[in-house]
Amino acid sequence: MSKKKIIYLAGPLFTHAELEYNLKLKDMLLNDGFSVFLPQEDAEDAAQERERQNQECIFRKCVEGVDTSDLVVAILDGVDVDSGTAWEIGYAYAKGKPVIGLRTDFRAFSDGVVNLMVEMAIDSLARDEAELLKIMEKFL
C-alpha cells in the first residue's frame, strides 16, 4: 500500500468564511485519501495564535509544510489572489512541486483567470470542488 500524498492547502485564512471553507476543503481531501497540511491548524496560523507566538515561527512552519508536501492546492478566489497564497504558490513552483489552483470566483482578468505569474505557476485549474477532486485522482 502506498503512502498517502500530502497536500499543502494554501488559501486566505482571515475571515470566518475563509476558515470554514478551508476546513471544508480539508475534509473533502482527507475523505478522498490524502493527508492535508492546513496552515490555520498545523502552523497555528490564526489571529489568537499570533498573539502567543511570533510570526517567524508561523512562517517557518508553513515553509516546512510546503517542503514536506507532495503538492499544493491553492484557493485563488477573490479580486486578487491572497498575497500569502501567491507566495506559497511561487515557493512550491520553485521547489518543483505541482500546484493545483481552485477558483470558484467567476470574476476574471481581461487576459486570464488570475494574475499571469500565478496562472503560469499552476499545473491545473479547477473551477469547483468536483473538478478539483477529478484533477486530484491522478495524484492518488
CSV table of C-alpha atoms in Angstrom, one decimal:
chain,number,residue,atom,x,y,z
A,1,MET,CA,0.0,0.0,0.0
A,2,SER,CA,1.4,3.4,-1.0
A,3,LYS,CA,1.9,6.3,1.4
A,4,LYS,CA,-0.8,9.0,1.4
A,5,LYS,CA,0.2,12.0,-0.6
A,6,ILE,CA,0.5,15.2,1.5
A,7,ILE,CA,-1.3,18.3,0.2
A,8,TYR,CA,-0.4,21.7,1.4
A,9,LEU,CA,-3.7,23.6,1.4
A,10,ALA,CA,-2.9,27.3,0.6
A,11,GLY,CA,-5.5,30.0,0.9
A,12,PRO,CA,-6.6,33.1,2.7
A,13,LEU,CA,-7.5,32.5,6.4
A,14,PHE,CA,-8.6,35.8,7.8
A,15,THR,CA,-12.4,35.6,7.9
A,16,HIS,CA,-14.8,33.1,9.4
A,17,ALA,CA,-16.0,32.2,5.9
A,18,GLU,CA,-12.4,31.6,4.7
A,19,LEU,CA,-11.6,29.5,7.8
A,20,GLU,CA,-14.8,27.4,7.3
A,21,TYR,CA,-14.2,26.9,3.6
A,22,ASN,CA,-10.6,25.8,4.2
A,23,LEU,CA,-11.9,23.2,6.7
A,24,LYS,CA,-14.5,22.0,4.2
A,25,LEU,CA,-11.8,21.5,1.6
A,26,LYS,CA,-9.5,19.8,4.0
A,27,ASP,CA,-12.2,17.3,5.0
A,28,MET,CA,-13.1,16.7,1.3
A,29,LEU,CA,-9.4,16.0,0.5
A,30,LEU,CA,-9.0,13.7,3.6
A,31,ASN,CA,-12.1,11.8,2.5
A,32,ASP,CA,-10.5,11.4,-0.9
A,33,GLY,CA,-7.5,9.7,0.6
A,34,PHE,CA,-5.0,12.5,1.0
A,35,SER,CA,-3.1,13.8,4.1
A,36,VAL,CA,-3.5,17.6,4.4
A,37,PHE,CA,-1.3,20.3,5.9
A,38,LEU,CA,-3.7,23.2,6.7
A,39,PRO,CA,-1.8,26.3,8.0
A,40,GLN,CA,-4.6,27.5,10.2
A,41,GLU,CA,-4.3,24.3,12.2
A,42,ASP,CA,-0.9,22.9,11.5
A,43,ALA,CA,1.1,26.1,11.7
A,44,GLU,CA,-1.3,27.5,14.3
A,45,ASP,CA,-1.8,30.5,11.9
A,46,ALA,CA,-4.8,32.3,13.4
A,47,ALA,CA,-5.1,35.7,15.0
A,48,GLN,CA,-5.2,34.3,18.6
A,49,GLU,CA,-2.0,32.3,17.9
A,50,ARG,CA,-0.2,35.3,16.5
A,51,GLU,CA,-0.5,36.8,19.9
A,52,ARG,CA,1.2,33.8,21.6
A,53,GLN,CA,4.0,33.1,19.1
A,54,ASN,CA,6.0,35.2,16.8
A,55,GLN,CA,5.4,35.5,13.1
A,56,GLU,CA,8.7,33.9,12.2
A,57,CYS,CA,7.6,30.7,13.9
A,58,ILE,CA,4.4,30.6,11.8
A,59,PHE,CA,6.4,31.4,8.7
A,60,ARG,CA,8.9,28.5,9.4
A,61,LYS,CA,6.1,26.0,10.0
A,62,CYS,CA,4.5,27.0,6.7
A,63,VAL,CA,7.7,26.7,4.8
A,64,GLU,CA,8.3,23.3,6.3
A,65,GLY,CA,4.7,22.4,5.4
A,66,VAL,CA,5.4,23.2,1.7
A,67,ASP,CA,8.8,21.5,1.9
A,68,THR,CA,7.3,18.2,3.2
A,69,SER,CA,4.2,18.2,0.9
A,70,ASP,CA,3.9,16.3,-2.3
A,71,LEU,CA,1.8,19.0,-3.9
A,72,VAL,CA,-0.1,22.3,-3.2
A,73,VAL,CA,-3.8,23.0,-3.6
A,74,ALA,CA,-4.2,26.8,-3.7
A,75,ILE,CA,-7.5,28.7,-3.3
A,76,LEU,CA,-7.4,31.5,-5.9
A,77,ASP,CA,-10.8,33.2,-5.1
A,78,GLY,CA,-11.1,37.0,-4.6
A,79,VAL,CA,-10.5,40.0,-6.7
A,80,ASP,CA,-6.8,39.2,-6.5
A,81,VAL,CA,-5.1,36.1,-5.1
A,82,ASP,CA,-4.2,36.3,-1.4
A,83,SER,CA,-0.6,37.6,-1.1
A,84,GLY,CA,0.4,34.7,1.3
A,85,THR,CA,-1.1,32.2,-1.1
A,86,ALA,CA,0.7,33.8,-4.0
A,87,TRP,CA,4.0,33.4,-2.1
A,88,GLU,CA,3.2,29.8,-1.3
A,89,ILE,CA,2.5,29.1,-5.0
A,90,GLY,CA,5.8,30.7,-6.0
A,91,TYR,CA,7.7,28.8,-3.4
A,92,ALA,CA,6.2,25.5,-4.4
A,93,TYR,CA,6.8,26.2,-8.0
A,94,ALA,CA,10.5,27.0,-7.3
A,95,LYS,CA,10.7,23.6,-5.4
A,96,GLY,CA,9.3,21.8,-8.4
A,97,LYS,CA,6.1,20.8,-6.6
A,98,PRO,CA,2.8,20.5,-8.6
A,99,VAL,CA,0.3,23.3,-7.8
A,100,ILE,CA,-3.4,22.9,-8.4
A,101,GLY,CA,-5.4,26.0,-8.3
A,102,LEU,CA,-9.1,26.2,-7.3
A,103,ARG,CA,-11.0,29.3,-8.4
A,104,THR,CA,-14.7,29.2,-7.7
A,105,ASP,CA,-14.9,33.0,-8.2
A,106,PHE,CA,-16.5,33.8,-11.6
A,107,ARG,CA,-14.6,37.1,-12.0
A,108,ALA,CA,-11.6,37.1,-14.3
A,109,PHE,CA,-8.9,39.4,-15.6
A,110,SER,CA,-9.3,40.6,-19.2
A,111,ASP,CA,-6.5,38.3,-20.4
A,112,GLY,CA,-6.6,35.4,-17.9
A,113,VAL,CA,-8.2,33.8,-15.0
A,114,VAL,CA,-5.9,35.2,-12.3
A,115,ASN,CA,-2.6,37.2,-12.2
A,116,LEU,CA,-0.3,36.0,-15.1
A,117,MET,CA,2.5,35.0,-12.7
A,118,VAL,CA,0.2,32.9,-10.6
A,119,GLU,CA,-1.6,31.4,-13.6
A,120,MET,CA,1.7,30.3,-15.2
A,121,ALA,CA,2.9,28.7,-11.9
A,122,ILE,CA,0.0,26.3,-11.5
A,123,ASP,CA,-0.3,23.0,-13.2
A,124,SER,CA,-4.1,22.7,-13.3
A,125,LEU,CA,-7.0,24.9,-12.5
A,126,ALA,CA,-10.3,23.7,-11.1
A,127,ARG,CA,-13.5,25.8,-11.2
A,128,ASP,CA,-15.3,23.9,-8.4
A,129,GLU,CA,-14.8,21.2,-5.8
A,130,ALA,CA,-16.0,18.4,-8.1
A,131,GLU,CA,-13.4,19.4,-10.8
A,132,LEU,CA,-10.7,19.6,-8.1
A,133,LEU,CA,-11.4,16.1,-7.0
A,134,LYS,CA,-11.3,14.9,-10.6
A,135,ILE,CA,-7.9,16.5,-11.1
A,136,MET,CA,-6.6,15.1,-7.8
A,137,GLU,CA,-7.3,11.5,-8.9
A,138,LYS,CA,-4.0,11.4,-10.8
A,139,PHE,CA,-2.1,12.1,-7.5
A,140,LEU,CA,-3.7,9.2,-5.5
